[in-house]
Coordinates of C-alpha atoms in Angstrom, one line a residue:
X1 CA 86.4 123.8 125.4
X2 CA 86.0 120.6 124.6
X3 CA 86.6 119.2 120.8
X4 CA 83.7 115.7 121.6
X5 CA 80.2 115.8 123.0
X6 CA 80.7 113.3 124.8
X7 CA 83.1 110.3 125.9
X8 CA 81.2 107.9 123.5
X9 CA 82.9 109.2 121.1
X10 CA 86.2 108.3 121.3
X11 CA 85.6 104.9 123.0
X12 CA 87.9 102.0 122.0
X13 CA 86.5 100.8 118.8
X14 CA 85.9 97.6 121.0
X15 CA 84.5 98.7 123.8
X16 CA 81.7 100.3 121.6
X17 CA 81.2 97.1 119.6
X18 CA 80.8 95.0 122.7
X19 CA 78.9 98.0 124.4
X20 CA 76.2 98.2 121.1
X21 CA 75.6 94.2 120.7
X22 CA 75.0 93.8 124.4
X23 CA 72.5 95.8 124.3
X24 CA 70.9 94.1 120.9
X25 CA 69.0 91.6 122.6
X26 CA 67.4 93.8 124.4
X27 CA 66.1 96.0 121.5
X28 CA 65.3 92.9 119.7
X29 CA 62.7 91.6 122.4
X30 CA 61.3 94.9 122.5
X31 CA 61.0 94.6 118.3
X32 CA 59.5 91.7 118.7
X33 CA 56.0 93.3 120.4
X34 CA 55.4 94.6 117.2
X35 CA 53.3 92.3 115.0
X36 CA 55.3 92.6 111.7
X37 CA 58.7 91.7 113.6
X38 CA 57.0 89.3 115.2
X39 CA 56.4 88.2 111.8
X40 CA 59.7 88.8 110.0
X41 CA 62.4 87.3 113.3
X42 CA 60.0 84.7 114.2
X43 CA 62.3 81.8 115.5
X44 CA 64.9 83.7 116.3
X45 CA 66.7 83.6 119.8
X46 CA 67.6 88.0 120.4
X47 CA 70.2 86.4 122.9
X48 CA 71.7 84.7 119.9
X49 CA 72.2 87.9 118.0
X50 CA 75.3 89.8 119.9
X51 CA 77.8 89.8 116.6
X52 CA 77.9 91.6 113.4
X53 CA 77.7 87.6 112.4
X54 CA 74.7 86.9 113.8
X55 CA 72.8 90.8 113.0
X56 CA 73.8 89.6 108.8
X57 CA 71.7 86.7 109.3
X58 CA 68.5 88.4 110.1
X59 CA 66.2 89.9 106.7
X60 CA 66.8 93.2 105.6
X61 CA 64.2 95.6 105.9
X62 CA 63.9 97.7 102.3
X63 CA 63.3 101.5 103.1
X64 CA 61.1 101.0 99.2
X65 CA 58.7 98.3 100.7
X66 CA 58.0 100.8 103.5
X67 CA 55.0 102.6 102.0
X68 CA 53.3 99.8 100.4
X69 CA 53.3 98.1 103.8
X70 CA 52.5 101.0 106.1
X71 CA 49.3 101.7 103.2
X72 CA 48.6 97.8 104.0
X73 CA 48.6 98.3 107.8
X74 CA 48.2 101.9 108.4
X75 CA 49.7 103.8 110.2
X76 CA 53.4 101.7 110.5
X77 CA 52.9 98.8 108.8
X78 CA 53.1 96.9 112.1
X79 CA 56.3 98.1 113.0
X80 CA 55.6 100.1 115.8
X81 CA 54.5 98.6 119.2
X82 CA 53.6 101.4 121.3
X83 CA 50.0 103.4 121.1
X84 CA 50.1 106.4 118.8
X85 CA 49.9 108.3 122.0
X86 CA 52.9 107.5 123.4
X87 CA 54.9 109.8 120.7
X88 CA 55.5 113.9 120.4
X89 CA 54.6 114.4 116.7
X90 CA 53.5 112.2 113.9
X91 CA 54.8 112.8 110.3
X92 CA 54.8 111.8 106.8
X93 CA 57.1 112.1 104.2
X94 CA 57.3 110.9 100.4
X95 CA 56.0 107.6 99.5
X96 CA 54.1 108.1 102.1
X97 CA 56.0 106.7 105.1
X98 CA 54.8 107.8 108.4
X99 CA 57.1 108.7 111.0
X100 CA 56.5 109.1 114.5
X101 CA 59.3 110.8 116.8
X102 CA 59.9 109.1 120.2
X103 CA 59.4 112.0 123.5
X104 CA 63.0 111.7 124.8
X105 CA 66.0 114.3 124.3
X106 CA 67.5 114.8 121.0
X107 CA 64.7 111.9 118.9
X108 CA 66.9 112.0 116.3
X109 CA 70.4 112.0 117.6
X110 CA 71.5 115.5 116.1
X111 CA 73.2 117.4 118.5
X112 CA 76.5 115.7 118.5
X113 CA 76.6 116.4 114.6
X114 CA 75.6 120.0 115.4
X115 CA 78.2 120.1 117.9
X116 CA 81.0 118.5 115.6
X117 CA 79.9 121.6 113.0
X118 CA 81.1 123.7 115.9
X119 CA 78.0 124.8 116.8
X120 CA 77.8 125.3 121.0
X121 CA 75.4 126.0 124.1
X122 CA 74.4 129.4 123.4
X123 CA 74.6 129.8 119.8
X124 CA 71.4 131.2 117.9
X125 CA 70.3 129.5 115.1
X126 CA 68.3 129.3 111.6
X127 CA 66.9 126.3 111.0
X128 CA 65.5 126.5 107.1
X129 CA 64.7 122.9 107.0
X130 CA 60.7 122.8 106.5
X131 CA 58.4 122.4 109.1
X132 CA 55.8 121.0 107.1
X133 CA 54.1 117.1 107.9
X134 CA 58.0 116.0 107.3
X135 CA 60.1 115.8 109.8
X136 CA 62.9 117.8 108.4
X137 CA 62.5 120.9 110.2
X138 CA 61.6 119.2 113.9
X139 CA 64.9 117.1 113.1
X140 CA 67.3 119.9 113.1
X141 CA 65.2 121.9 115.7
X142 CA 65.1 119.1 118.2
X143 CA 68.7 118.6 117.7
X144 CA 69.8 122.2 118.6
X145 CA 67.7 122.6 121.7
X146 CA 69.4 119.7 123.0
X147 CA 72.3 120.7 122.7
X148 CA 71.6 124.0 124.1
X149 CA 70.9 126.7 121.4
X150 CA 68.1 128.9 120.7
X151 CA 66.3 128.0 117.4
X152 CA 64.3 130.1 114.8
X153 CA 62.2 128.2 113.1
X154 CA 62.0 129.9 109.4
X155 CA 61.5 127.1 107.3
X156 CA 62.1 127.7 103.7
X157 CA 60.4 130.9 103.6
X158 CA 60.8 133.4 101.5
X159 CA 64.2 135.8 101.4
X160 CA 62.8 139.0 102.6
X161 CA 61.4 137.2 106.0
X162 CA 64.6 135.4 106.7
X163 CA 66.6 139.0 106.0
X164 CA 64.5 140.4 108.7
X165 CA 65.0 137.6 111.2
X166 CA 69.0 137.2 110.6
X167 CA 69.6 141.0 110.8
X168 CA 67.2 141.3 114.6
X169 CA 68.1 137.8 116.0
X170 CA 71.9 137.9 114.5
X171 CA 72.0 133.8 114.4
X172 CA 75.0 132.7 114.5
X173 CA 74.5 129.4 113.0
X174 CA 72.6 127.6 109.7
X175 CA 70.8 124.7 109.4
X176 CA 69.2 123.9 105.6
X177 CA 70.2 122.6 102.3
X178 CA 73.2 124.2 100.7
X179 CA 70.8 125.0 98.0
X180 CA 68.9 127.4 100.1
X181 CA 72.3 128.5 101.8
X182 CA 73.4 129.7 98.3
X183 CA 69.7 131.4 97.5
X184 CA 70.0 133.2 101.2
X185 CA 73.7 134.5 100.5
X186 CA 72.5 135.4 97.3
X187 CA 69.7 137.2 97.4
X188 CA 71.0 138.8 100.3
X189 CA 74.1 140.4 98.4
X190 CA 71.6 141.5 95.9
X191 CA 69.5 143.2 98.5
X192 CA 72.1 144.7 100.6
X193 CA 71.0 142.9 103.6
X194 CA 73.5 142.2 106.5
X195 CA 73.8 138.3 106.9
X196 CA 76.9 138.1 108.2
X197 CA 76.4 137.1 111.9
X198 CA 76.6 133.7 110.1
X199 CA 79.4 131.8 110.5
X200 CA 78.6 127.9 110.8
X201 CA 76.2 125.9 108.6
X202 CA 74.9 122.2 109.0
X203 CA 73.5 120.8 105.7
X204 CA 71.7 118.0 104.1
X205 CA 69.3 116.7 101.9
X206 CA 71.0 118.0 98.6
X207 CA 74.1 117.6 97.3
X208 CA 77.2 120.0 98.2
X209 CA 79.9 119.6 95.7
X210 CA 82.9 121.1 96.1
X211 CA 82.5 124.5 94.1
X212 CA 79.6 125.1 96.4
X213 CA 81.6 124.3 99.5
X214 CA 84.1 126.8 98.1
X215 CA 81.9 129.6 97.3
X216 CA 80.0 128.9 101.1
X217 CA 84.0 129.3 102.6
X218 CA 84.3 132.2 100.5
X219 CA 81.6 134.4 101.8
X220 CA 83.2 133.3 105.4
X221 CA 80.6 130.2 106.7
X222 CA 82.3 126.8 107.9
X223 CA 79.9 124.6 106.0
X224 CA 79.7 120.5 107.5
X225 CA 77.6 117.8 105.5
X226 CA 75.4 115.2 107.4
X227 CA 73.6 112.5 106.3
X228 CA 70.3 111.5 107.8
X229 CA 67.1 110.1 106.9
X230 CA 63.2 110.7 108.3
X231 CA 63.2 107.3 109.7
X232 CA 66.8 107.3 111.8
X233 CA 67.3 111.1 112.1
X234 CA 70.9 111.8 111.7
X235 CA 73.1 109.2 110.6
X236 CA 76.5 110.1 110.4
X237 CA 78.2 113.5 109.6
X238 CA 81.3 115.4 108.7
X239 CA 83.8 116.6 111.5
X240 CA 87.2 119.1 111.3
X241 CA 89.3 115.9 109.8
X242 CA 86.9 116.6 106.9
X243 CA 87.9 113.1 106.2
X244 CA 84.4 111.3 105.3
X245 CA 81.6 111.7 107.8
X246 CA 81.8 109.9 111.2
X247 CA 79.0 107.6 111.4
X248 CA 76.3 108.5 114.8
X249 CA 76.0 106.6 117.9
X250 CA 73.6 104.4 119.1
X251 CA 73.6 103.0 115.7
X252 CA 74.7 99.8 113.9
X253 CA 75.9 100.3 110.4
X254 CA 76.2 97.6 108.2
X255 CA 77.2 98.0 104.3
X256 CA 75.8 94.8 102.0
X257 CA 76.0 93.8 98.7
X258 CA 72.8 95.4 96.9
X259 CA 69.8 93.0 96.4
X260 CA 71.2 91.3 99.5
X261 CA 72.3 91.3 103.0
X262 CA 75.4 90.2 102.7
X263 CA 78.1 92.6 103.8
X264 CA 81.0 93.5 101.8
X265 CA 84.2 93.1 101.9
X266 CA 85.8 96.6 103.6
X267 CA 86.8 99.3 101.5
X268 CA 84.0 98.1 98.7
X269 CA 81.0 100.0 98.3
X270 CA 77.5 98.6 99.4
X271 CA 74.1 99.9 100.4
X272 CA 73.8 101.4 103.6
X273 CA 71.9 98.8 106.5
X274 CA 71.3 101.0 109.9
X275 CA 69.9 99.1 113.1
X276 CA 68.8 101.3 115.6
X277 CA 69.1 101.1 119.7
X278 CA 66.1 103.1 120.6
X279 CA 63.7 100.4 122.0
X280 CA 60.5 103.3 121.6
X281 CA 60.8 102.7 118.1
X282 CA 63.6 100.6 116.7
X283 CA 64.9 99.8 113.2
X284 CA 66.3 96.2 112.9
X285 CA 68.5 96.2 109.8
X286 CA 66.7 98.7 108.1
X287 CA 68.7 99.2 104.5
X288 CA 68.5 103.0 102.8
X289 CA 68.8 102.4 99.2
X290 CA 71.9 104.7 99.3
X291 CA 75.1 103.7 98.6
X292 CA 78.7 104.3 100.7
X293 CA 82.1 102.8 101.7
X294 CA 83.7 102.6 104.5
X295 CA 87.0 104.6 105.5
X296 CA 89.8 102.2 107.1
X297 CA 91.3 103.4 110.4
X298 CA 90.3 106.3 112.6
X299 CA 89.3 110.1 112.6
X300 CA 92.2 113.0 113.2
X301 CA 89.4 114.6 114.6
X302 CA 89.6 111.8 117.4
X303 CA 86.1 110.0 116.8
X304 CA 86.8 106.4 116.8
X305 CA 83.3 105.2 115.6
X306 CA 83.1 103.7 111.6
X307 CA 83.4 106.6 108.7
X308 CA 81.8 106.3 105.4
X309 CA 83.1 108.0 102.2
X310 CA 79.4 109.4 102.3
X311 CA 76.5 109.1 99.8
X312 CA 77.9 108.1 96.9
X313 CA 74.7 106.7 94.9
X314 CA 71.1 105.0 94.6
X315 CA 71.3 101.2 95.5
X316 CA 67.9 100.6 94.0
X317 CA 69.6 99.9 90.4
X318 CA 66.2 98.4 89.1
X319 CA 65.4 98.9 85.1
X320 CA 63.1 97.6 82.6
X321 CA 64.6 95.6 79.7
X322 CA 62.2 94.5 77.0
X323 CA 59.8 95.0 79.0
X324 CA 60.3 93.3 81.9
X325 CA 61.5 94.3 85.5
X326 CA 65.6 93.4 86.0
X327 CA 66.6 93.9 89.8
X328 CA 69.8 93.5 91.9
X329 CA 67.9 91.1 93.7
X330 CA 68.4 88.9 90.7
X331 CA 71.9 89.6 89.9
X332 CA 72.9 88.8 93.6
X333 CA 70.7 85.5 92.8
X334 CA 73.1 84.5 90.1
X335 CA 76.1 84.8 92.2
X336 CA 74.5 82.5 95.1
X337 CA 74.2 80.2 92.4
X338 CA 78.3 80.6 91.2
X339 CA 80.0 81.2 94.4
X340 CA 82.9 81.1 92.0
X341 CA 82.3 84.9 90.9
X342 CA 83.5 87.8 92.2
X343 CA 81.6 91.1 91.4
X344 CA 79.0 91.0 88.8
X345 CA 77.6 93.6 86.7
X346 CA 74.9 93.7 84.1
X347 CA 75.1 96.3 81.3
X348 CA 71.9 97.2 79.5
X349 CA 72.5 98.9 75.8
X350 CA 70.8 99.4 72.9
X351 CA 71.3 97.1 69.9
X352 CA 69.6 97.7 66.2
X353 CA 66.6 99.2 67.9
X354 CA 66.5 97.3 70.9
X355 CA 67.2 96.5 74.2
X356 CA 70.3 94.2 75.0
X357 CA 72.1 93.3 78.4
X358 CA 75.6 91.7 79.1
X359 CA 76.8 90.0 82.3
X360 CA 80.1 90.9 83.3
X361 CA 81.4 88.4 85.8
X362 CA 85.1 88.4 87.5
X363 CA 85.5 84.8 87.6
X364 CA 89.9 83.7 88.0
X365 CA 89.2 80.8 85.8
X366 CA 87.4 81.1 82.3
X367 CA 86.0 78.5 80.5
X368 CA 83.4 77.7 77.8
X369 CA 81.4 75.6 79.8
X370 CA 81.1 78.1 83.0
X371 CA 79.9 80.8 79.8
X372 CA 77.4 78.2 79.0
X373 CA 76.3 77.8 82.6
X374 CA 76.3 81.5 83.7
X375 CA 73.9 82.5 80.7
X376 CA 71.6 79.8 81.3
X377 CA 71.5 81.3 85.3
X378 CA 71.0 84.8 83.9
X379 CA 67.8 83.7 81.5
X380 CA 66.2 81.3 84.5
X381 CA 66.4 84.3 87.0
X382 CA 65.4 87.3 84.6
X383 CA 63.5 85.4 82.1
X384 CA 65.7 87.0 79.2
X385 CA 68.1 86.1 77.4
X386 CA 71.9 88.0 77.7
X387 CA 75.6 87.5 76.9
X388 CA 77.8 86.8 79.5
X389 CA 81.3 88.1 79.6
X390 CA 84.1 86.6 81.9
X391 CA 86.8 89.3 83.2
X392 CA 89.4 89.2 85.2
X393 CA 89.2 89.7 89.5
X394 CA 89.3 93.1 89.8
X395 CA 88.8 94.9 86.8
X396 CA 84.8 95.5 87.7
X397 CA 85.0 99.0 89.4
X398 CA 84.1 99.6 93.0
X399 CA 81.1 101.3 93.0
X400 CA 78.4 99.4 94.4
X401 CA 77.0 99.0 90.9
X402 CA 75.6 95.7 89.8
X403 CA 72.9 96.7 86.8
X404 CA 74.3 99.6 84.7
X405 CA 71.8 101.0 82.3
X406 CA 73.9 102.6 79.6
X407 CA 70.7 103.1 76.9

């Protein structure tokens, strides 16, 4: 038995860089039919864009401007080219943001996660994620039929149904939040009820610390993390090196700076940008809000694509001081204007009653007069007033942080 779904996976690094940009262009032109593409790339050349270089130069999509543009040009904002017709299922999730899922095999690219969970041809399994307008449930579901299993899909119903189905069907495999996992095992240990033809779990969409991963191991389930999202399906998941998550292919992950889309320097943690390569429906630098860092070198598992260190935060650090909307937008405006800086963070307290915020800048030289300059940058782009503080390169920590609100 084979321990990869496929040969992508354990490309050269390379090979699957040069393979993935020569097909951008392509996925760009096809973008480009869509009116608010059109819009956002206009003047640019897709056979220009086959480099990481190139991709950072295009705008960013924000995930958080999605609903107030799809509400402005219903149903996808003008994102979509295709006829409503030419998909399987239409959803909606929080915000709203509609989602429609393309007709091919595996929509959301799941099964090789599924399949790096140990999950096989064969298996039978319990899908808990809802079925419900979101596209949660489908997402899993679609994912295990392509890679060959047989799916019940229970949805987050109650106990007593899902004791009935484990204990006829005998599945063999979980798919859920860990949250629901831990209810399941629970509340069948309280019950009496046999659930123990369940050896493998795929979760998401909650945390999983590691007490929980212990207590899942415990009661004799191999437990893998993924992280996904409605728009891109799954977008990169856990393996046996249980080193990170592996991130999917087909996909271009970027990690920026937040507020920008500038990428960071590797090892330092940024938000998450994804372009997709599915010309039905792509994403052209399409950044999550969520922040993660990359792992240097490859997989023991074998997977040579990029790993991440995982979810590991909110990127939309926005927060109201005196009244007034402060953004990482603006914070990554202030280092534009003092290329100088290093990392940057503005701390927002509470001083006799009210609100106060400090700059932290890493800056190798210090001087009076680059204090003086600084703070007059921070009130022109924030319209308040702050202190600045110069620190030393380095001593800002890593954490993809650039407005901490300490209040």
């Amino acid at each position: 038995m084979t321990d990869h779904y496929d040969a992508l996976e354990t490309r050269e690094p390379a090979k699957r860089e040069a393979e993935l940009f020569s097909r951008l262009p392509d996925v760009l032109r096809k973008a480009l039919a869509a009116p608010a593409y059109a819009e956002r790339l206009k003047g640019i050349d897709p056979a220009s864009v086959t480099s990481r270089a190139a991709l950072a130069r295009l705008p960013v999509l924000r995930k958080s401007e999605l609903p107030a543009l799809h509400k402005a040009a219903p149903p996808f904002g003008g994102f979509v080219a295709g006829p409503l017709g030419s998909f399987g299922r239409l959803f909606t999730s929080p915000g709203p943001i509609f989602e429609p899922e393309p007709v091919h095999a595996d929509p959301w690219r799941g099964a090789r996660a599924l399949f790096a969970a140990g999950f096989r041809p064969g298996d039978v399994v319990l899908n808990t994620f809802s079925y419900h307008l979101t596209p949660g449930g489908f997402i899993f579901d679609a994912s295990a039929r392509a890679l060959g299993c047989a799916v019940i899909p229970a949805g987050p119903s109650n106990t007593e149904q899902q004791f009935e189905l484990i204990e006829t069907y005998r599945p063999v495999g979980y798919s859920g939040t860990p949250d629901f996992l831990k209810i399941l095992l629970d509340a069948a240990a309280n019950a009496g009820r046999d659930v123990s033809s369940i050896k493998r779990a795929l979760v998401s969409g909650a945390a999983f610390p590691k007490s929980l991963q212990d207590e899942v191991k415990s009661r004799g389930i191999d437990a893998y993390q993924a992280f996904g999202t409605a728009d891109l399906g799954l977008v990169a998941f856990e393996t046996p090196a249980r080193e990170g998550m592996v991130v999917n292919e087909d996909l271009i992950m970027e990690i920026v700076r937040p507020g920008t889309g500038d990428p960071v320097a590797p090892g330092d943690v940024g938000e998450i940008v994804v372009t997709s390569l599915d010309s039905h429906h792509p994403w052209i630098r399409l950044a999550l809000g969520d922040l993660t860092a990359a792992l240097p070198g490859v997989s023991a598992c074998g997977r040579t694509n990029m790993r991440i260190k995982g979810w590991m935060g909110r990127a939309d650090q926005t927060t109201k001081v005196k009244g007034m909307f402060v953004r990482p937008e603006q914070i990554a405006e202030i280092g534009k204007r003092h290329p100088e800086l290093g990392r940057l963070r503005l701390v927002v307290t509470r001083q006799d009653e009210a609100d106060a915020m400090t700059l932290r800048a890493e800056t190798p030289t210090a001087s009076e007069a680059q204090l003086q300059e600084i703070a007059a940058s921070l009130r022109a782009v924030t319209k308040l007033g702050g202190q600045v503080e110069l620190v030393n390169p380095g001593s800002l920590p890593n954490d993809g942080k650039v407005i901490a609100d300490e209040r």
